[in-house]
């Protein structure tokens, strides 16, 4: 088999075998392989070249994705596989990105959990579920949440006094507030308890105003 290379746009190199297009690599990778355009290659050499090229694409793609936003290891691998990158090469790229410190499940989980608690006022259960959905292993998600310090009743109260305020609203608005809190992982009994306390405070305030 004869392998040939044709310069594409930028640093792209289009590789063909016996006249049929094989894949596209970057110039640095092509020259690092020590293959000259027009050379004879064996099936074994071609398989090794393709494997290295797939890994290179997986690594570069993974690095590019992480430059936009952090991800969990599982989420990154799944994203790479959607681009038709073989799982083996996606996992190999993830290993290398972890080794270089670009991919870190524990750091990602801590950062994301903090955001969910501080800015979205989610419950411990809600944060744990969200982390797992993002690809964090269950045990790590639970450890991350247990290390956080937050008061769930305070979170419910903040939401009810803020954008989910149900004071002076219809029963339908109140039900929507309860549903919104449930989506954040809060238990119905906890929500009702805080609502009752706030309602009592509200009524007492009206009586005192009189």
PDB file of C-alpha atoms in Angstrom, residues 26-143:
ATOM      1  CA  UNK A  26      -2.010  18.239  11.426  1.00  0.00           C
ATOM      2  CA  UNK A  27       1.425  18.933   9.954  1.00  0.00           C
ATOM      3  CA  UNK A  28       3.263  18.414  13.232  1.00  0.00           C
ATOM      4  CA  UNK A  29       1.760  14.964  13.643  1.00  0.00           C
ATOM      5  CA  UNK A  30       2.449  13.960  10.040  1.00  0.00           C
ATOM      6  CA  UNK A  31       6.127  14.841  10.236  1.00  0.00           C
ATOM      7  CA  UNK A  32       6.474  13.256  13.680  1.00  0.00           C
ATOM      8  CA  UNK A  33       5.550   9.866  12.185  1.00  0.00           C
ATOM      9  CA  UNK A  34       8.622   9.738   9.954  1.00  0.00           C
ATOM     10  CA  UNK A  35       6.593   8.701   6.906  1.00  0.00           C
ATOM     11  CA  UNK A  36       7.276  10.224   3.499  1.00  0.00           C
ATOM     12  CA  UNK A  37       4.497  10.805   1.010  1.00  0.00           C
ATOM     13  CA  UNK A  38       4.601   8.065  -1.633  1.00  0.00           C
ATOM     14  CA  UNK A  39       6.087   5.489   0.747  1.00  0.00           C
ATOM     15  CA  UNK A  40       5.067   1.848   0.879  1.00  0.00           C
ATOM     16  CA  UNK A  41       3.437   0.868   4.200  1.00  0.00           C
ATOM     17  CA  UNK A  42       2.343  -2.478   5.572  1.00  0.00           C
ATOM     18  CA  UNK A  43      -1.066  -3.165   7.034  1.00  0.00           C
ATOM     19  CA  UNK A  44       0.495  -3.199  10.502  1.00  0.00           C
ATOM     20  CA  UNK A  45       2.153   0.171   9.940  1.00  0.00           C
ATOM     21  CA  UNK A  46      -1.084   1.632   8.636  1.00  0.00           C
ATOM     22  CA  UNK A  47      -3.045   0.381  11.659  1.00  0.00           C
ATOM     23  CA  UNK A  48      -0.473   1.913  14.010  1.00  0.00           C
ATOM     24  CA  UNK A  49      -0.589   5.210  12.101  1.00  0.00           C
ATOM     25  CA  UNK A  50      -4.393   5.316  12.195  1.00  0.00           C
ATOM     26  CA  UNK A  51      -4.442   4.508  15.916  1.00  0.00           C
ATOM     27  CA  UNK A  52      -1.988   7.300  16.705  1.00  0.00           C
ATOM     28  CA  UNK A  53      -3.915   9.720  14.510  1.00  0.00           C
ATOM     29  CA  UNK A  54      -7.188   8.890  16.293  1.00  0.00           C
ATOM     30  CA  UNK A  55      -5.545   9.408  19.657  1.00  0.00           C
ATOM     31  CA  UNK A  56      -4.094  12.728  18.509  1.00  0.00           C
ATOM     32  CA  UNK A  57      -7.530  13.869  17.339  1.00  0.00           C
ATOM     33  CA  UNK A  58      -9.132  12.726  20.596  1.00  0.00           C
ATOM     34  CA  UNK A  59      -6.531  14.545  22.709  1.00  0.00           C
ATOM     35  CA  UNK A  60      -6.715  17.789  20.725  1.00  0.00           C
ATOM     36  CA  UNK A  61     -10.511  17.708  20.685  1.00  0.00           C
ATOM     37  CA  UNK A  62     -10.629  17.002  24.418  1.00  0.00           C
ATOM     38  CA  UNK A  63      -8.218  19.812  25.202  1.00  0.00           C
ATOM     39  CA  UNK A  64     -10.261  22.205  23.079  1.00  0.00           C
ATOM     40  CA  UNK A  65     -13.517  21.232  24.821  1.00  0.00           C
ATOM     41  CA  UNK A  66     -11.972  21.699  28.268  1.00  0.00           C
ATOM     42  CA  UNK A  67     -10.682  25.127  27.281  1.00  0.00           C
ATOM     43  CA  UNK A  68     -14.305  26.267  26.977  1.00  0.00           C
ATOM     44  CA  UNK A  69     -15.675  24.676  30.144  1.00  0.00           C
ATOM     45  CA  UNK A  70     -14.621  21.997  32.663  1.00  0.00           C
ATOM     46  CA  UNK A  71     -16.162  18.558  32.334  1.00  0.00           C
ATOM     47  CA  UNK A  72     -16.161  15.264  34.166  1.00  0.00           C
ATOM     48  CA  UNK A  73     -14.109  12.395  32.758  1.00  0.00           C
ATOM     49  CA  UNK A  74     -17.229  10.451  31.777  1.00  0.00           C
ATOM     50  CA  UNK A  75     -18.847  13.457  30.101  1.00  0.00           C
ATOM     51  CA  UNK A  76     -15.690  14.187  28.104  1.00  0.00           C
ATOM     52  CA  UNK A  77     -15.340  10.608  26.883  1.00  0.00           C
ATOM     53  CA  UNK A  78     -19.000  10.495  25.855  1.00  0.00           C
ATOM     54  CA  UNK A  79     -18.627  13.812  24.028  1.00  0.00           C
ATOM     55  CA  UNK A  80     -15.565  12.579  22.130  1.00  0.00           C
ATOM     56  CA  UNK A  81     -17.339   9.378  21.145  1.00  0.00           C
ATOM     57  CA  UNK A  82     -20.169  11.448  19.637  1.00  0.00           C
ATOM     58  CA  UNK A  83     -17.522  12.680  17.182  1.00  0.00           C
ATOM     59  CA  UNK A  84     -16.929   9.061  16.157  1.00  0.00           C
ATOM     60  CA  UNK A  85     -13.729   8.742  18.158  1.00  0.00           C
ATOM     61  CA  UNK A  86     -13.289   5.130  19.349  1.00  0.00           C
ATOM     62  CA  UNK A  87     -13.801   4.640  23.109  1.00  0.00           C
ATOM     63  CA  UNK A  88     -10.285   3.265  23.510  1.00  0.00           C
ATOM     64  CA  UNK A  89      -8.732   6.448  22.112  1.00  0.00           C
ATOM     65  CA  UNK A  90     -11.179   8.693  23.995  1.00  0.00           C
ATOM     66  CA  UNK A  91     -10.228   7.003  27.258  1.00  0.00           C
ATOM     67  CA  UNK A  92      -6.539   7.180  26.413  1.00  0.00           C
ATOM     68  CA  UNK A  93      -6.870  10.905  25.737  1.00  0.00           C
ATOM     69  CA  UNK A  94      -8.763  11.352  29.020  1.00  0.00           C
ATOM     70  CA  UNK A  95      -5.938   9.552  30.850  1.00  0.00           C
ATOM     71  CA  UNK A  96      -3.381  11.933  29.386  1.00  0.00           C
ATOM     72  CA  UNK A  97      -5.491  15.008  30.114  1.00  0.00           C
ATOM     73  CA  UNK A  98      -5.865  13.839  33.715  1.00  0.00           C
ATOM     74  CA  UNK A  99      -2.129  13.305  34.008  1.00  0.00           C
ATOM     75  CA  UNK A 100      -1.467  16.852  32.781  1.00  0.00           C
ATOM     76  CA  UNK A 101      -4.068  18.277  35.181  1.00  0.00           C
ATOM     77  CA  UNK A 102      -6.549  19.470  32.553  1.00  0.00           C
ATOM     78  CA  UNK A 103      -9.174  16.937  33.654  1.00  0.00           C
ATOM     79  CA  UNK A 104      -9.960  16.438  37.348  1.00  0.00           C
ATOM     80  CA  UNK A 105     -13.263  14.998  38.553  1.00  0.00           C
ATOM     81  CA  UNK A 106     -12.745  15.996  42.188  1.00  0.00           C
ATOM     82  CA  UNK A 107     -11.923  19.621  41.367  1.00  0.00           C
ATOM     83  CA  UNK A 108     -14.784  19.847  38.864  1.00  0.00           C
ATOM     84  CA  UNK A 109     -17.262  18.361  41.342  1.00  0.00           C
ATOM     85  CA  UNK A 110     -16.229  20.773  44.110  1.00  0.00           C
ATOM     86  CA  UNK A 111     -16.490  23.802  41.805  1.00  0.00           C
ATOM     87  CA  UNK A 112     -19.844  22.803  40.336  1.00  0.00           C
ATOM     88  CA  UNK A 113     -21.327  21.846  43.726  1.00  0.00           C
ATOM     89  CA  UNK A 114     -20.326  25.219  45.162  1.00  0.00           C
ATOM     90  CA  UNK A 115     -22.035  26.990  42.268  1.00  0.00           C
ATOM     91  CA  UNK A 116     -25.233  24.965  42.710  1.00  0.00           C
ATOM     92  CA  UNK A 117     -25.388  25.731  46.419  1.00  0.00           C
ATOM     93  CA  UNK A 118     -24.390  29.389  46.415  1.00  0.00           C
ATOM     94  CA  UNK A 119     -26.061  30.620  43.241  1.00  0.00           C
ATOM     95  CA  UNK A 120     -28.924  28.189  42.667  1.00  0.00           C
ATOM     96  CA  UNK A 121     -29.698  27.388  46.314  1.00  0.00           C
ATOM     97  CA  UNK A 122     -30.020  23.659  45.623  1.00  0.00           C
ATOM     98  CA  UNK A 123     -30.409  21.034  48.341  1.00  0.00           C
ATOM     99  CA  UNK A 124     -27.812  18.393  49.181  1.00  0.00           C
ATOM    100  CA  UNK A 125     -29.901  15.774  47.408  1.00  0.00           C
ATOM    101  CA  UNK A 126     -30.339  18.014  44.390  1.00  0.00           C
ATOM    102  CA  UNK A 127     -26.622  18.788  44.162  1.00  0.00           C
ATOM    103  CA  UNK A 128     -25.713  15.104  44.443  1.00  0.00           C
ATOM    104  CA  UNK A 129     -28.149  14.166  41.687  1.00  0.00           C
ATOM    105  CA  UNK A 130     -26.875  16.946  39.424  1.00  0.00           C
ATOM    106  CA  UNK A 131     -23.239  15.904  39.915  1.00  0.00           C
ATOM    107  CA  UNK A 132     -24.062  12.294  39.072  1.00  0.00           C
ATOM    108  CA  UNK A 133     -25.938  13.441  35.972  1.00  0.00           C
ATOM    109  CA  UNK A 134     -22.794  15.357  34.932  1.00  0.00           C
ATOM    110  CA  UNK A 135     -20.754  12.157  35.053  1.00  0.00           C
ATOM    111  CA  UNK A 136     -19.284  12.312  38.566  1.00  0.00           C
ATOM    112  CA  UNK A 137     -19.154   8.871  40.249  1.00  0.00           C
ATOM    113  CA  UNK A 138     -21.811   8.543  42.988  1.00  0.00           C
ATOM    114  CA  UNK A 139     -19.312   8.048  45.813  1.00  0.00           C
ATOM    115  CA  UNK A 140     -17.303  11.133  44.824  1.00  0.00           C
ATOM    116  CA  UNK A 141     -20.518  13.161  44.422  1.00  0.00           C
ATOM    117  CA  UNK A 142     -21.627  12.211  47.933  1.00  0.00           C
ATOM    118  CA  UNK A 143     -18.204  12.984  49.405  1.00  0.00           C
TER     119      UNK A 143
END
